[in-house]
Coordinates of C-alpha atoms in Angstrom, one line a residue:
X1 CA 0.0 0.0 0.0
X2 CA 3.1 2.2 0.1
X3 CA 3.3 1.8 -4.0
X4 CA -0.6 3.0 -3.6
X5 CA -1.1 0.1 -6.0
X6 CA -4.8 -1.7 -6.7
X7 CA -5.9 -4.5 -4.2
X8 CA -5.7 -7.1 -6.6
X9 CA -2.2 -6.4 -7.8
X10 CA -1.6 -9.5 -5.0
X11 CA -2.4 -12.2 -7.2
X12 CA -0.1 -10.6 -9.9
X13 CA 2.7 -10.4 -7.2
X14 CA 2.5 -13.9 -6.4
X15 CA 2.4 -15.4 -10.1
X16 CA 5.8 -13.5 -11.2
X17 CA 6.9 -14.9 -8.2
X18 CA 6.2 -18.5 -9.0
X19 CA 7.2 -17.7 -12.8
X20 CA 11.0 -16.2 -11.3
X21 CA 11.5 -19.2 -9.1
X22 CA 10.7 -21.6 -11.7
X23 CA 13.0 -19.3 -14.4
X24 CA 15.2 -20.5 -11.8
X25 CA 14.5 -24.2 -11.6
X26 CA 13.5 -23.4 -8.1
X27 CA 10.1 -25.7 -8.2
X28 CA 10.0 -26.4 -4.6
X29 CA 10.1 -22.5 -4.0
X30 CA 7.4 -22.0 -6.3
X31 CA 5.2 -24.4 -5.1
X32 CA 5.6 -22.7 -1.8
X33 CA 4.9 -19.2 -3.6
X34 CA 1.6 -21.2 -4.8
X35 CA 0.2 -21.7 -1.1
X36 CA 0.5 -17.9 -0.4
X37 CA -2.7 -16.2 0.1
X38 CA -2.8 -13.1 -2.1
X39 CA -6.6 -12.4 -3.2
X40 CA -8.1 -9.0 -3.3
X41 CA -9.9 -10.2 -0.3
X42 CA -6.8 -11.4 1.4
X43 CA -5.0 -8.8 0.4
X44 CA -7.8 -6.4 2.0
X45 CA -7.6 -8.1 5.7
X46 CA -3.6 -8.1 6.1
X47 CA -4.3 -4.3 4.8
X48 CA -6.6 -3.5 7.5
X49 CA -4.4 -5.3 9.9
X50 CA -1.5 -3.6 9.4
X51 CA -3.8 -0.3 9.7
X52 CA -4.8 -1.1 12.8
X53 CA -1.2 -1.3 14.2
X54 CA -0.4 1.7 12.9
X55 CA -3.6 3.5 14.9
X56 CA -2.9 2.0 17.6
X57 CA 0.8 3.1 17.9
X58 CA -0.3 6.7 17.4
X59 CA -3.0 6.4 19.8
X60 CA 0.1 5.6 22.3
X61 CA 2.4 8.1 20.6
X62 CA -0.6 10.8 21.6
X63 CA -1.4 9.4 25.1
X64 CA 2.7 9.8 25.8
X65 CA 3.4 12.8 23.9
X66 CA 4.1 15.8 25.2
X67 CA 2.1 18.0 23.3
X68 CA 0.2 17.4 20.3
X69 CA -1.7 19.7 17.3
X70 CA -4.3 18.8 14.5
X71 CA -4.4 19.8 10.7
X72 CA -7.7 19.8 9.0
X73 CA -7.9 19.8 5.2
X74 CA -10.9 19.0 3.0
X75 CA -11.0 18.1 -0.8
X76 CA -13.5 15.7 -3.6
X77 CA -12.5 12.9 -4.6
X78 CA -13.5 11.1 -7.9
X79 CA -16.8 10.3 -6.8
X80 CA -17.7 13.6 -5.5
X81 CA -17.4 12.3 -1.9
X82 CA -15.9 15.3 0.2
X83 CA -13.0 13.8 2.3
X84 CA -11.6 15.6 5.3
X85 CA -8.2 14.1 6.4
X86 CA -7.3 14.5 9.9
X87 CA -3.5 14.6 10.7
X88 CA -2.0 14.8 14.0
X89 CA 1.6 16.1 15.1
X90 CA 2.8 15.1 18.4
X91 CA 6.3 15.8 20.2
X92 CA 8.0 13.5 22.9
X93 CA 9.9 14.7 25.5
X94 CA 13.4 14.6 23.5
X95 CA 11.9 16.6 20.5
X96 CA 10.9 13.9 18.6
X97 CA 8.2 15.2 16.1
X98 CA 5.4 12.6 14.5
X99 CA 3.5 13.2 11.8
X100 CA 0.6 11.0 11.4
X101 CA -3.3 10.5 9.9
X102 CA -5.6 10.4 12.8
X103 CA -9.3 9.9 10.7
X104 CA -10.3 9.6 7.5
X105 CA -13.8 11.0 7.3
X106 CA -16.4 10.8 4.2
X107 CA -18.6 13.5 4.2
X108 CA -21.5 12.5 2.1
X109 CA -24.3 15.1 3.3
X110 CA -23.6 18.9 3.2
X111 CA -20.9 19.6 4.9
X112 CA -19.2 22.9 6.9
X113 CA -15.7 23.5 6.1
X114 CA -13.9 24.1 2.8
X115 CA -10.5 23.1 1.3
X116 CA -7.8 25.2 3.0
X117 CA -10.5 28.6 2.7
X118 CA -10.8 30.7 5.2
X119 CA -14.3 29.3 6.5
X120 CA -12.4 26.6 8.3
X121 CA -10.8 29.4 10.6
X122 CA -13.8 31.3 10.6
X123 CA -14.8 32.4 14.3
X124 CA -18.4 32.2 13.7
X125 CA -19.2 29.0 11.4
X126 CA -15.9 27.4 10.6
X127 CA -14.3 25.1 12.7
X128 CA -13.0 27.4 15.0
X129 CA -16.3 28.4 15.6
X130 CA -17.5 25.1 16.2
X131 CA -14.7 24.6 19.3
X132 CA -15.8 27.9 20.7
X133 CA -19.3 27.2 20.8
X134 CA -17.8 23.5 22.9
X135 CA -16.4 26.6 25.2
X136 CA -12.5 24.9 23.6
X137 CA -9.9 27.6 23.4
X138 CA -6.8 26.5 21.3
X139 CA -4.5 28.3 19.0
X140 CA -5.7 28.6 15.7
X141 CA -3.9 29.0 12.5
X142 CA -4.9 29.6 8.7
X143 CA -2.5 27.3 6.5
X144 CA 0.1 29.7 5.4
X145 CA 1.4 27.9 2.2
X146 CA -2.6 28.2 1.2
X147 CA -2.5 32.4 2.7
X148 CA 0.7 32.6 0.8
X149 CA -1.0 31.4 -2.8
X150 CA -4.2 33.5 -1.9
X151 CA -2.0 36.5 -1.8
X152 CA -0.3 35.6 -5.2
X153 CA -3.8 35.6 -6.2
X154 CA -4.2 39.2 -5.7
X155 CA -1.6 40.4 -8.4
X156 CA -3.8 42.1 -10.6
X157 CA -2.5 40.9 -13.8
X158 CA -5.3 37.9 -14.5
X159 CA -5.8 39.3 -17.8
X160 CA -2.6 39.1 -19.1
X161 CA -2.7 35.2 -17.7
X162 CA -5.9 34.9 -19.3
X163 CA -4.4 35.1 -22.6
X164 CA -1.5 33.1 -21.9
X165 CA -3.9 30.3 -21.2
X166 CA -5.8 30.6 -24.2
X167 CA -2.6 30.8 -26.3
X168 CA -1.2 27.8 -24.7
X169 CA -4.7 25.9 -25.1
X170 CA -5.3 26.9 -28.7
X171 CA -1.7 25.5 -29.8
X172 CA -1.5 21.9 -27.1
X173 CA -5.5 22.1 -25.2
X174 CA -7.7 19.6 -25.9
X175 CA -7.9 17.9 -28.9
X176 CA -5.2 19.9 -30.8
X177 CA -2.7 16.8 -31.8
X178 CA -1.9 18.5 -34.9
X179 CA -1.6 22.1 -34.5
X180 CA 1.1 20.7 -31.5
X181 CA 2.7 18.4 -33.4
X182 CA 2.8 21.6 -36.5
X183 CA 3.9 23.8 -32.9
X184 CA 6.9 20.9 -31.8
X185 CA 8.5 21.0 -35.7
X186 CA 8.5 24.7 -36.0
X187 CA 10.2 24.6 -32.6
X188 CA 13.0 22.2 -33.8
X189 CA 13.6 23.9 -37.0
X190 CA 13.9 27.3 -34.5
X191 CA 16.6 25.2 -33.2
X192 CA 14.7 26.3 -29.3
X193 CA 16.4 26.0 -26.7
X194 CA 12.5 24.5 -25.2
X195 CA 10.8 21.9 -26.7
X196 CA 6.9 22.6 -26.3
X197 CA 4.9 24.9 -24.1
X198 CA 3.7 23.5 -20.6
X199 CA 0.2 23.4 -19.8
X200 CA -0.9 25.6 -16.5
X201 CA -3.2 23.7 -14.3
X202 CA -4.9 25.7 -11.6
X203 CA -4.7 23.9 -8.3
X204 CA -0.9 23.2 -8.9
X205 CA -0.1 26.8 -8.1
X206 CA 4.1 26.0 -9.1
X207 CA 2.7 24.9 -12.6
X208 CA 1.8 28.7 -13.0
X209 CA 5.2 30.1 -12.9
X210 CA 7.0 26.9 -15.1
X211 CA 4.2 28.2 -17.4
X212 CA 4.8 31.6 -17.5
X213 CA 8.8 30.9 -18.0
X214 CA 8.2 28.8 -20.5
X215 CA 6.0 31.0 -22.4
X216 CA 7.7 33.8 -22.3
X217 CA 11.4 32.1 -23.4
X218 CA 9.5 30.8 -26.5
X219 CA 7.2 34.1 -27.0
X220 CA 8.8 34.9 -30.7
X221 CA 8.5 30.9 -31.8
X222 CA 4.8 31.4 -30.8
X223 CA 4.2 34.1 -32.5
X224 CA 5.3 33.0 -35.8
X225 CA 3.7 29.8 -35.7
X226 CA 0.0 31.8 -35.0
X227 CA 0.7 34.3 -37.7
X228 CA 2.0 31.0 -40.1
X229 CA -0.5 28.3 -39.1
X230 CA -3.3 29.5 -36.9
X231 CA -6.3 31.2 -38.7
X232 CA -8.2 34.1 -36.5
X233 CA -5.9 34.3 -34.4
X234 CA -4.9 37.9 -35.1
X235 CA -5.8 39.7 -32.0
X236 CA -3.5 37.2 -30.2
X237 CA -0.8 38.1 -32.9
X238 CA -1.3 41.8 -31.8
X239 CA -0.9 40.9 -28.2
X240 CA 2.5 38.8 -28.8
X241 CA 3.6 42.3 -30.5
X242 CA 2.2 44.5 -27.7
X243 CA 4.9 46.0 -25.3
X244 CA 2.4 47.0 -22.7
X245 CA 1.3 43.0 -23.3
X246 CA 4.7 41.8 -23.0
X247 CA 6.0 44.2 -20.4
X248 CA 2.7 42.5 -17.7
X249 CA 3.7 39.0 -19.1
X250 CA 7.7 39.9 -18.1
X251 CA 6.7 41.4 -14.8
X252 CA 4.4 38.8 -14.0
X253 CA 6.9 36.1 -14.8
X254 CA 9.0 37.3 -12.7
X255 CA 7.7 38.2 -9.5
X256 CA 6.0 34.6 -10.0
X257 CA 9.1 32.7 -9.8
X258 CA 9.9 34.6 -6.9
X259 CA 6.5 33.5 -5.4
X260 CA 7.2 29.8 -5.9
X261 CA 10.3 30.3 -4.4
X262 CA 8.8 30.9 -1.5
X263 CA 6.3 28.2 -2.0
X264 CA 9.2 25.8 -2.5
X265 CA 10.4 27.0 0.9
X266 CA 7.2 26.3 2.6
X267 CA 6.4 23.0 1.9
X268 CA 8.2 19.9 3.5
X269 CA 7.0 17.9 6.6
X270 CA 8.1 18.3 10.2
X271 CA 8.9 22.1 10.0
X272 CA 8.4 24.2 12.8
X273 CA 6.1 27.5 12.8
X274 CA 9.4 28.8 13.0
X275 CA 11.1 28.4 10.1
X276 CA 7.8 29.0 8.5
X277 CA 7.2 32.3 9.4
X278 CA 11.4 33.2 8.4
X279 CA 10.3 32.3 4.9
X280 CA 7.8 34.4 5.1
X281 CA 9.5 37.6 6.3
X282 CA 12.3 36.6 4.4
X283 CA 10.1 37.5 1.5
X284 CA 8.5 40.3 3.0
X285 CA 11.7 41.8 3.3
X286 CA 12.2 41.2 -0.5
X287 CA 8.9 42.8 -1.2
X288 CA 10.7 46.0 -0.3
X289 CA 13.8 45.8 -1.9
X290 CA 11.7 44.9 -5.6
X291 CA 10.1 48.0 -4.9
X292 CA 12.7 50.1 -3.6
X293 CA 14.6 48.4 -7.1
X294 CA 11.5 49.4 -9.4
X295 CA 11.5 52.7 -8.3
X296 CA 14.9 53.0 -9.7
X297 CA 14.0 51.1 -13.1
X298 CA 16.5 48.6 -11.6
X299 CA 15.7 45.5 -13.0
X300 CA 18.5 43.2 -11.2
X301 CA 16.0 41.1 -9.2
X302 CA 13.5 40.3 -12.3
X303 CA 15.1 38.6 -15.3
X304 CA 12.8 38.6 -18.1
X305 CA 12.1 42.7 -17.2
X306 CA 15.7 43.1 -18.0
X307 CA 15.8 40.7 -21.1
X308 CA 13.2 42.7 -22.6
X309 CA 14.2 45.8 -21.7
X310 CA 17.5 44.9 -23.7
X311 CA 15.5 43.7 -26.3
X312 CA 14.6 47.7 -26.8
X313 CA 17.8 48.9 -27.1
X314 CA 17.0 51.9 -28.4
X315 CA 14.4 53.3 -26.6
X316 CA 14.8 50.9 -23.2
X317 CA 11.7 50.0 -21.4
X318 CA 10.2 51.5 -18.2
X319 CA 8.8 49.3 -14.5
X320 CA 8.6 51.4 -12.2
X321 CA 4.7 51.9 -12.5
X322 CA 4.6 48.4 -11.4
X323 CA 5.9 49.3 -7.6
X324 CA 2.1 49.4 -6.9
X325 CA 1.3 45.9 -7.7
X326 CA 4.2 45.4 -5.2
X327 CA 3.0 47.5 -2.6
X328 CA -0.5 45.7 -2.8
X329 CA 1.6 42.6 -2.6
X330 CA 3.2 43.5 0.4
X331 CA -0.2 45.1 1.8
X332 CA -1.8 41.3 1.0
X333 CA 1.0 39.1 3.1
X334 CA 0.4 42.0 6.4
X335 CA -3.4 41.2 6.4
X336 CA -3.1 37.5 5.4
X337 CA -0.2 36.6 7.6
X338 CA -1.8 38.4 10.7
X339 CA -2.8 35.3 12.7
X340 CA 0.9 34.7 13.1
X341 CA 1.5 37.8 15.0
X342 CA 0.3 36.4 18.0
X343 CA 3.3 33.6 17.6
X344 CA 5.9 36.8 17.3
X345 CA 7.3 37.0 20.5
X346 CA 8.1 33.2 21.0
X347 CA 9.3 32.9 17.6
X348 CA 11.3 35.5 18.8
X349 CA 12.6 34.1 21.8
X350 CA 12.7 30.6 19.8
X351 CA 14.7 31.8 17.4
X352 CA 17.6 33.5 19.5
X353 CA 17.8 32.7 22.9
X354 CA 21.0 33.6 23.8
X355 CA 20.9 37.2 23.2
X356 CA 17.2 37.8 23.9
X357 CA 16.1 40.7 26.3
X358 CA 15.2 38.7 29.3
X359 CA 12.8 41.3 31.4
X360 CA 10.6 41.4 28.1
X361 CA 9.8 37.4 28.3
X362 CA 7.3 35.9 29.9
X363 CA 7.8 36.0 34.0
X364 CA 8.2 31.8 34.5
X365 CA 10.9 31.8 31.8
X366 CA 13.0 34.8 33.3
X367 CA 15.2 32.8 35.8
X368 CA 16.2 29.4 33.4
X369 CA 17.1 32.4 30.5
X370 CA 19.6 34.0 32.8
X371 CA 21.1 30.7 33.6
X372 CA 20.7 29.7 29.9
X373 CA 22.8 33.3 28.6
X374 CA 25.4 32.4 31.2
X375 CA 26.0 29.0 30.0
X376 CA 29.1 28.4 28.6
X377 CA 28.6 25.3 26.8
X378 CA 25.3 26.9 25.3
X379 CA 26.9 29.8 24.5
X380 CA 29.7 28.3 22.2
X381 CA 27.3 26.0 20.6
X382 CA 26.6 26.2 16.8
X383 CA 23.5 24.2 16.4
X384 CA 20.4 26.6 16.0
X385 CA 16.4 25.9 16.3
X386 CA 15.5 22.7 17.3
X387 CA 18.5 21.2 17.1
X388 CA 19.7 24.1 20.0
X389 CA 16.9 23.2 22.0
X390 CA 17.6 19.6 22.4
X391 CA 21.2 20.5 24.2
X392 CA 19.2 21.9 27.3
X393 CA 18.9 19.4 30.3
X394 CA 15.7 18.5 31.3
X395 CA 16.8 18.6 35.1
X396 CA 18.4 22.6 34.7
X397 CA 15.9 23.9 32.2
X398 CA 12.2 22.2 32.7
X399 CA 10.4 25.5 32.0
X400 CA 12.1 25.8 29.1
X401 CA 12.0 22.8 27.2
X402 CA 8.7 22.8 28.1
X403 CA 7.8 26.1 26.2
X404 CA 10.0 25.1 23.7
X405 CA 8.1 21.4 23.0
X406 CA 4.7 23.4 23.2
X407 CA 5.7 25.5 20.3
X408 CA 7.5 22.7 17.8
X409 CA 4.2 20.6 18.1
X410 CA 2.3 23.6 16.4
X411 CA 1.0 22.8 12.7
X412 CA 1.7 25.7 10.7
X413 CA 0.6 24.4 7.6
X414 CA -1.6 21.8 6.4
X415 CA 1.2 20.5 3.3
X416 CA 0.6 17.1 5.0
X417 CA -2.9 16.8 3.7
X418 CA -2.2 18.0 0.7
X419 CA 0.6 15.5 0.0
X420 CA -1.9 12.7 1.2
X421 CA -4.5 14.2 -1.2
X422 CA -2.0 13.1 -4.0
X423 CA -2.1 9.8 -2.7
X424 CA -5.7 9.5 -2.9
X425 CA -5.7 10.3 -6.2
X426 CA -3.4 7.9 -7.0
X427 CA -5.8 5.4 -4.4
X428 CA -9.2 6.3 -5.4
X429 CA -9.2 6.6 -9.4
X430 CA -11.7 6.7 -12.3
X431 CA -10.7 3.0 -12.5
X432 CA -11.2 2.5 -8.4
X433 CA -13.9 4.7 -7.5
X434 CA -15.7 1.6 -5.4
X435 CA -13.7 1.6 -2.4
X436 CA -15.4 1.9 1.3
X437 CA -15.0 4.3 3.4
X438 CA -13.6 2.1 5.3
X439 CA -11.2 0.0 3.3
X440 CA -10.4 4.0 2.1
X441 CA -9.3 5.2 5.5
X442 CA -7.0 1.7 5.7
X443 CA -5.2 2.2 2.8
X444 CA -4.3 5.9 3.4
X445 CA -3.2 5.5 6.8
X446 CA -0.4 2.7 5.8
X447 CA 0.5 4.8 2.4
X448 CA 1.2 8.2 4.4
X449 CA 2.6 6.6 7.9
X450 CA 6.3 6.5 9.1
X451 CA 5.7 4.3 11.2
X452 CA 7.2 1.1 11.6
X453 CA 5.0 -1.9 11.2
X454 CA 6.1 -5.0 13.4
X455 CA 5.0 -7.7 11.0
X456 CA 6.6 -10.5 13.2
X457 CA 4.3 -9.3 16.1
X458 CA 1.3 -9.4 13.2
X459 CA 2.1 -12.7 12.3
X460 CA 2.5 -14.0 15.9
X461 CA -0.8 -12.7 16.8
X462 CA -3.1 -14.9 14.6
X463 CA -3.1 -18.7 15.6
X464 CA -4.3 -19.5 12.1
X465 CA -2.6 -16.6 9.7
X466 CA -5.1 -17.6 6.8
X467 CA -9.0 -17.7 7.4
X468 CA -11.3 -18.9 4.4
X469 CA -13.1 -16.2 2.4

């Protein structure tokens, strides 16, 4: 279940194992492959076994933890069944972080929360507002990769990606096998340095900017294949010729790729709020400078600006009027990214310790920070964020550690569900739509757990192994 592969792929399993032992000569072997149980239904059970192992390991990594937080994230599947996947994160007392799905739950009626939007926050009728109303007061966060794409949303520049789209669609969409294939062979006798145009697909927001790269490197092969082999397609001639056209497509390019660079950054299990939030002012900070830059008609940060600009020798092209789209950038990430403010001071304090003003933390941490600045082994010490906070004995620094576990077991992000979502696609397919809830839940919980499964104590616990069907 790992592979994500189809139930019945056990029977297929156990026949090329029989056919490689007797490649082999190996006829006792494969007689002994013969007697192994491998049905769909078979295959099913020892599935839903292992599943139950696996639940009931992080049901004792929870009860033992030290802390633990939940991420929530809801999405259709195939069938138009909403699925909301459950994932825990729980820290032991050494920093040990796990990762794992708690439920699996089918919504088949109407249900309250959305995927990743704002209504699962919401104070009133998300599910926030569902633990208030249980009188249940936890820290709540927004998923910031998904408040981090919402804000590239705002760049208002849709309709220069609007035609970009339809460009890319009239020469590769649909059923267009000849007009790409005429596309590929103009692009070979171009001697391009890119072989065909990539497709943009919405909900993979890093497709967008490979997209928009691609597009605009291969912008003057495009244009002479629509004026050479695409009728009515003149007003998308005159936009390929358009500077103010190709001045949004360069600008939008670029700040873009600078956007999935920070989406790159973000995604990745077991990261702290932390480092999270570093990316995030990281980029903040680089807001500022692109405008500060753009103000100047310095183009050093954005690439394809500059190529075009050189492209215009003669009469050189100006940005700067695009410091406003930066500025609502930047306005975008201080109201999306507010929720995080409330984590400031201890990411603060997490972050630098040793040289933190010690009257302005909190009044139960005061005493163990002096002894922590004065520490010589501490201070000399070249490990930094988790890592740092591991070196501090429990015995000399219990508040600490304490404060310090309570913060790494916060979800900042909900990228686990999203990576598990892949995996259901891969699960539950046009060609596999019939799975149970049940059998459903089983399989995800073995494909997305690190966890490992004790077989020999699986084995051991069944006096007869095999049952009939």
């Amino acid at each position: 279940m790992k592979a994500k592969k189809a139930l019945s792929d056990g029977e297929l399993i156990k026949n090329c194992a029989i056919k490689m032992a007797e490649a082999f000569n190996e006829n006792k072997v494969g007689n002994k492959f013969q007697t192994v149980p491998l049905s769909k239904q078979t295959v099913t059970r020892r599935l839903e076994d292992i599943s139950n192992q696996i639940s009931n390991n992080v049901k004792d990594i929870i009860a033992n933890c030290s802390y633990f937080s939940i991420a929530l994230d809801e999405s259709i599947d195939v069938s138009d069944t909403n699925q909301l996947l459950i994932f825990v994160r729980a820290i032991k007392e050494d920093f040990t972080i796990f990762e794992e799905l708690l439920k699996v739950c089918s919504l088949h009626s109407t249900t309250r929360v959305t995927d990743g939007a704002k209504s699962m926050t919401g104070t009133i009728s998300g599910f926030v507002g569902f633990l208030r109303q249980n009188q249940i007061t936890v820290p709540t966060l927004h998923c910031i990769i998904h408040q981090e794409a919402l804000c590239a949303k705002s760049i208002k520049l849709s309709t220069t990606m609007a035609t970009v789209t339809k460009i890319t669609n009239l020469i590769r969409g649909g059923n267009r096998s000849l007009t790409h294939r005429k596309f590929l062979t103009l692009l070979e006798e171009m001697d391009s340095a890119y072989g065909d145009l990539l497709l943009h697909t919405e909900v993979r927001w890093l497709s967008r900017g490979k997209c928009l790269v691609r597009f605009f490197e291969l912008r003057h092969e495009i244009a002479t294949f629509l004026r050479e082999e695409v009728t009515n397609s003149a007003e998308l001639q005159n936009d390929l010729e358009d500077v103010e056209f190709l001045r949004n497509l360069a600008f939008l390019t670029d700040i873009t790729q600078h956007l999935n660079v920070l989406n790159l950054q973000l995604q990745g299990k077991k990261q702290t709020i932390c480092q999270m939030v570093g990316f995030v002012d990281s980029f903040r900070k680089k807001l500022h400078l692109f405008k500060s830059a753009l103000d100047k008609n310095n183009l050093l940060h954005f690439p394809c600006c500059r190529k075009l600009s050189e492209e215009e020798e003669e009469e050189g092209l100006e940005f700067r009027d695009y410091t406003e789209i930066i500025e609502d950038l930047s306005s975008e990430f201080d109201r999306r990214f507010n929720d995080f403010e409330s984590f400031r001071p201890d990411i603060s304090l997490f972050s630098n310790p040793i040289h933190c003003d010690i009257e302005s933390q909190p009044g139960h941490l005061q005493l163990e920070l002096c002894e922590l600045q004065c520490d010589p082994s501490l201070n000399t010490s070249q490990v930094t964020g988790i890592d740092f906070w591991k070196l501090l004995s429990p015995e000399r620094y219990p508040l600490l550690r304490n404060w310090a576990l309570k913060l790494c077991s916060v979800f900042a992000s909900t990228y686990i569900c999203e990576t598990a979502f892949s995996s259901l696609k891969h699960v539950k397919s046009k060609n596999g739509n019939r799975l149970s809830d049940v059998v459903l839940s089983h399989i995800l919980r073995v494909a997305t757990s690190q966890l490992e499964v004790d077989f020999i104590s699986l084995v051991s616990s069944f006096m007869k192994p095999q049952c009939s069907h």
